[in-house]
C-alpha positions as CSV (number, residue, x, y, z in Angstrom):
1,X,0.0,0.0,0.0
2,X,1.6,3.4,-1.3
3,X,1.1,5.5,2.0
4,X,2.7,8.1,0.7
5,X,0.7,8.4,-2.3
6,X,-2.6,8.3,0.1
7,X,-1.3,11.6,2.3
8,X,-0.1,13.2,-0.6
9,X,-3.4,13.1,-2.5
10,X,-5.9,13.0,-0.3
11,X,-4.3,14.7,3.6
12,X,-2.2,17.3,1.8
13,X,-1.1,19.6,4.4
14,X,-3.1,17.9,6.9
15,X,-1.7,17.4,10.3
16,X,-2.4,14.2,12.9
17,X,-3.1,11.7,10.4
18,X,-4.2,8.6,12.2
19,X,-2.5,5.7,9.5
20,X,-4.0,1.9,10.7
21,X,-3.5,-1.4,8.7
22,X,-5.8,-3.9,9.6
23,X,-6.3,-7.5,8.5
24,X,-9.2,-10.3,9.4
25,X,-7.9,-10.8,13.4
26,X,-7.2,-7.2,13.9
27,X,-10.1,-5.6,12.4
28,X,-12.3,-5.2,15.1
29,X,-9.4,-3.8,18.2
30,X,-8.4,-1.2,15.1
31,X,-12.4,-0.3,14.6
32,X,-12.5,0.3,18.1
33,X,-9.6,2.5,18.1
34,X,-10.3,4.9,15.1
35,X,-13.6,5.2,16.7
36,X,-12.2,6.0,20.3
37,X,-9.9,8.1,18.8
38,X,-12.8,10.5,17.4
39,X,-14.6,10.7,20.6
40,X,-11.8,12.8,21.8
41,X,-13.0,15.4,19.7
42,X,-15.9,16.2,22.0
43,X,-17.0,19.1,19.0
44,X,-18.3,16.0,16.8
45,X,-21.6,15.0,17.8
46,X,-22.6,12.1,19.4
47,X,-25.2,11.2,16.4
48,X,-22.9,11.9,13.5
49,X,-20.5,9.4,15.3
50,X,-23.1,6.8,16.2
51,X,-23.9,6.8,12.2
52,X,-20.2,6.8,11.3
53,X,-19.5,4.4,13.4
54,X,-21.7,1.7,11.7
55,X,-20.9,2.6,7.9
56,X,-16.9,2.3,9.3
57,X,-17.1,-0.9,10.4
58,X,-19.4,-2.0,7.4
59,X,-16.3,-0.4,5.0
60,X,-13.7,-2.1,6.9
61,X,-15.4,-5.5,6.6
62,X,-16.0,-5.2,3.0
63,X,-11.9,-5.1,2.7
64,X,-12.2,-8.7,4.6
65,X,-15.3,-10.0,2.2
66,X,-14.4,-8.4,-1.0
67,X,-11.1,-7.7,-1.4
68,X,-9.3,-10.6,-1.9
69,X,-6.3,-9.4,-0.1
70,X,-5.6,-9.8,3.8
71,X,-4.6,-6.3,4.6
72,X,-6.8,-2.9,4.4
73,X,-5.6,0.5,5.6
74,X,-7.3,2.9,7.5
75,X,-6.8,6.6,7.7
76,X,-8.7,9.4,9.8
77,X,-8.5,13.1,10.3
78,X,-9.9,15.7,12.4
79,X,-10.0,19.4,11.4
80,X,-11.2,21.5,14.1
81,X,-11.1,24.3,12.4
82,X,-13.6,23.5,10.0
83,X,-15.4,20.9,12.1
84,X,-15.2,18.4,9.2
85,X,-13.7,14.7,9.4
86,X,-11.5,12.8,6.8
87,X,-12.0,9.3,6.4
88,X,-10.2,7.3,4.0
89,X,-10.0,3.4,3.4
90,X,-8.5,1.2,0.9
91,X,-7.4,-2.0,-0.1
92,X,-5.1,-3.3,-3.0
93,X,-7.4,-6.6,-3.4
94,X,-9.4,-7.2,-6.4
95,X,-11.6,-3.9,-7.1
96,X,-15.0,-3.5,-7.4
97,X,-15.8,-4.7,-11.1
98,X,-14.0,-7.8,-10.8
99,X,-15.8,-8.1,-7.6
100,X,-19.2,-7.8,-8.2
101,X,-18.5,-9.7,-11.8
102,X,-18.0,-13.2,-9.4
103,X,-22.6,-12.6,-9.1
104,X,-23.2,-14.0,-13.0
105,X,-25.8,-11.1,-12.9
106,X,-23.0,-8.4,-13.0
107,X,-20.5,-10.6,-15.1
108,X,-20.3,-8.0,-17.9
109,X,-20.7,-4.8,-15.9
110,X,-18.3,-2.0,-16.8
111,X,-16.1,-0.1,-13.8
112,X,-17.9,2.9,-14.2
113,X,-21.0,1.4,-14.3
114,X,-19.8,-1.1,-11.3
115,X,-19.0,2.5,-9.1
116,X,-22.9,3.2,-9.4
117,X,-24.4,0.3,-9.0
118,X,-22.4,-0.4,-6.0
119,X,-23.9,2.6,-3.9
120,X,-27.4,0.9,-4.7
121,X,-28.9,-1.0,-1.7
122,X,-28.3,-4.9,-2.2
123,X,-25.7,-4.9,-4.7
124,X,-23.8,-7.5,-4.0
125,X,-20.9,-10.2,-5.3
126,X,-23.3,-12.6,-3.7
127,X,-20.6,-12.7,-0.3
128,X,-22.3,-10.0,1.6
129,X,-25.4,-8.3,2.0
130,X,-24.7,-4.8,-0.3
131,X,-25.5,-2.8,2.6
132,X,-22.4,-0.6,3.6
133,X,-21.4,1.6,0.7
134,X,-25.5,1.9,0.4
135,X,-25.5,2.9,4.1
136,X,-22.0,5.3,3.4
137,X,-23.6,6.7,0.6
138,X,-26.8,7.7,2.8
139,X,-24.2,9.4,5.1
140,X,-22.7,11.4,2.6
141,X,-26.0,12.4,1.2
142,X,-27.1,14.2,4.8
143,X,-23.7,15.4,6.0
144,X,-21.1,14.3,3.2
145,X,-19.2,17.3,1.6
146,X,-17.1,15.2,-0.5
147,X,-16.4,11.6,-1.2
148,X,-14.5,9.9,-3.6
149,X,-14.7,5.8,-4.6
150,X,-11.6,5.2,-6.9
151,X,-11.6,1.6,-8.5
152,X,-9.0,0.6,-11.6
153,X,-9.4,3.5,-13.7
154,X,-12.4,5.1,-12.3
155,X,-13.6,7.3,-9.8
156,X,-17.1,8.2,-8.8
157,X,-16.9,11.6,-6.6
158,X,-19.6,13.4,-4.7
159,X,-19.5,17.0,-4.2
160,X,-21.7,19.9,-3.8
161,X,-24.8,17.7,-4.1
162,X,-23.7,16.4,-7.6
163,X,-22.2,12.8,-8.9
164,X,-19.7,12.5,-11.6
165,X,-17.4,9.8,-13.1
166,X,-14.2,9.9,-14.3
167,X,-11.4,8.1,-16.1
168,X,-8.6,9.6,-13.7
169,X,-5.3,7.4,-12.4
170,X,-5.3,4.1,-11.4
171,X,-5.8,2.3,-8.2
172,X,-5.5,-1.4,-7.6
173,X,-8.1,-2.3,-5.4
174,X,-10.6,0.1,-4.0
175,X,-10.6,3.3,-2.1
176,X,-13.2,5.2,0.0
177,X,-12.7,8.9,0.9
178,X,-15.2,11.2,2.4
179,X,-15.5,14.2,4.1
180,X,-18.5,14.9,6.3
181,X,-19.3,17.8,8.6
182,X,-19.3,16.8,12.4
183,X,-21.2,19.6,13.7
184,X,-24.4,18.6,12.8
185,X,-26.9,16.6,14.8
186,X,-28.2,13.5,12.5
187,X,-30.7,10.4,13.1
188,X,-28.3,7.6,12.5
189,X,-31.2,5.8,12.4
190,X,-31.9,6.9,9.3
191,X,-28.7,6.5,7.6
192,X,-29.0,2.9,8.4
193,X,-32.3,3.0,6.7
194,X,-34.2,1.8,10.1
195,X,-32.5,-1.8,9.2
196,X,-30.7,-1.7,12.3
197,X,-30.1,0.6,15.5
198,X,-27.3,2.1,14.7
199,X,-27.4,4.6,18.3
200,X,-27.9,1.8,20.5
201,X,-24.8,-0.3,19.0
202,X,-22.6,2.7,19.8
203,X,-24.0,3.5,23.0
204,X,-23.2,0.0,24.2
205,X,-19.9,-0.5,22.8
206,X,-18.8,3.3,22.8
207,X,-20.5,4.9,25.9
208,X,-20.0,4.2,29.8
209,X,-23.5,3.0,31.4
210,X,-22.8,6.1,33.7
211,X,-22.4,8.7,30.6
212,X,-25.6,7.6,28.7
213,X,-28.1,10.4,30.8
214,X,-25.3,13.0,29.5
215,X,-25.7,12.2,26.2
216,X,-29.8,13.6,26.0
């Protein structure tokens, strides 16, 4: 994984740049981590990180599930100033055409055409359940203020409300940036499409019993 390459393009001039590689065993201690890391920050609210929380883990996993490759990488920042969260994580494995090309019903699916699908709920390889870019993307849509997926030769970016392709560089594997805003109270809920309780999983993993009455 070209580390280097990551910073430079995507935390240019950013400063405390949490870096985490993770594989299959180590996935969930470095889950928890990145996410206790980001409850220092007591400016993000607890909602945005009870939603975030849930489409992290789900993006994490889908380096296990998807990838084809043991190891995925993790990278989070924090900008105070603007009160907005980087989030990066990629994976070298297989990418998501080839991926989603193993389900016979997306065996002749093009990469840009594999970028938008993917983002649709239940689009899957047939080895998961095509829920967590579909949740990721329903967190970018309510607080998202950029976000880039960049497979092979493609990448499909969000910004300013609007979705684009293009034929730009090459990554082996696949990448997941965003940028949401922290400041901003959210029903996580709602992000997870009511399929699940995204709050209560964070307040029992995340939360001391004794904290829980601050929280409301």
């Amino acid at each position: 994984m070209d580390v280097a390459f990551l910073l430079d393009n995507y935390f240019k001039g950013a400063r405390n740049v949490s870096i985490d590689v993770f594989d299959a065993q180590s996935l969930n201690a470095v889950y928890r981590d990145v996410i206790k890391s980001m409850t220092s920050h007591f400016e993000i609210e607890v909602s945005v990180l009870q939603a975030l929380s849930y489409c992290l883990y789900e993006m994490m996993d889908n380096v296990h599930i998807h990838s084809g490759k043991p190891l995925g990488t993790a990278m989070t920042c924090y900008n105070e100033k603007d009160k907005t969260l980087q989030l990066l994580i990629a994976d070298d494995g297989m990418g998501i055409r080839a991926s989603l090309a193993e389900n016979e019903k997306y065996a002749d699916i093009s990469e840009a055409d594999a970028l938008m699908l993917c983002l649709k709920d239940t689009i899957t390889d047939g080895k998961g359940m095509g829920f967590g870019l579909y949740t990721t993307s329903r967190l970018v849509d309510s607080i998202g203020k950029e976000f880039i997926l960049h497979s092979g030769s493609h990448k499909l970016i969000i910004k300013d409300k609007q979705t684009t392709i293009v034929e730009n560089g090459y990554w082996q594997g696949t990448l997941v940036y965003m940028v949401i805003g922290t400041g901003e109270e959210i029903d996580p809920n709602q992000i997870v499409d009511h399929r699940a309780d995204a709050a209560e999983e964070y307040n029992e993993a995340f939360v001391e019993t004794g904290e829980l009455e601050s929280l409301w």
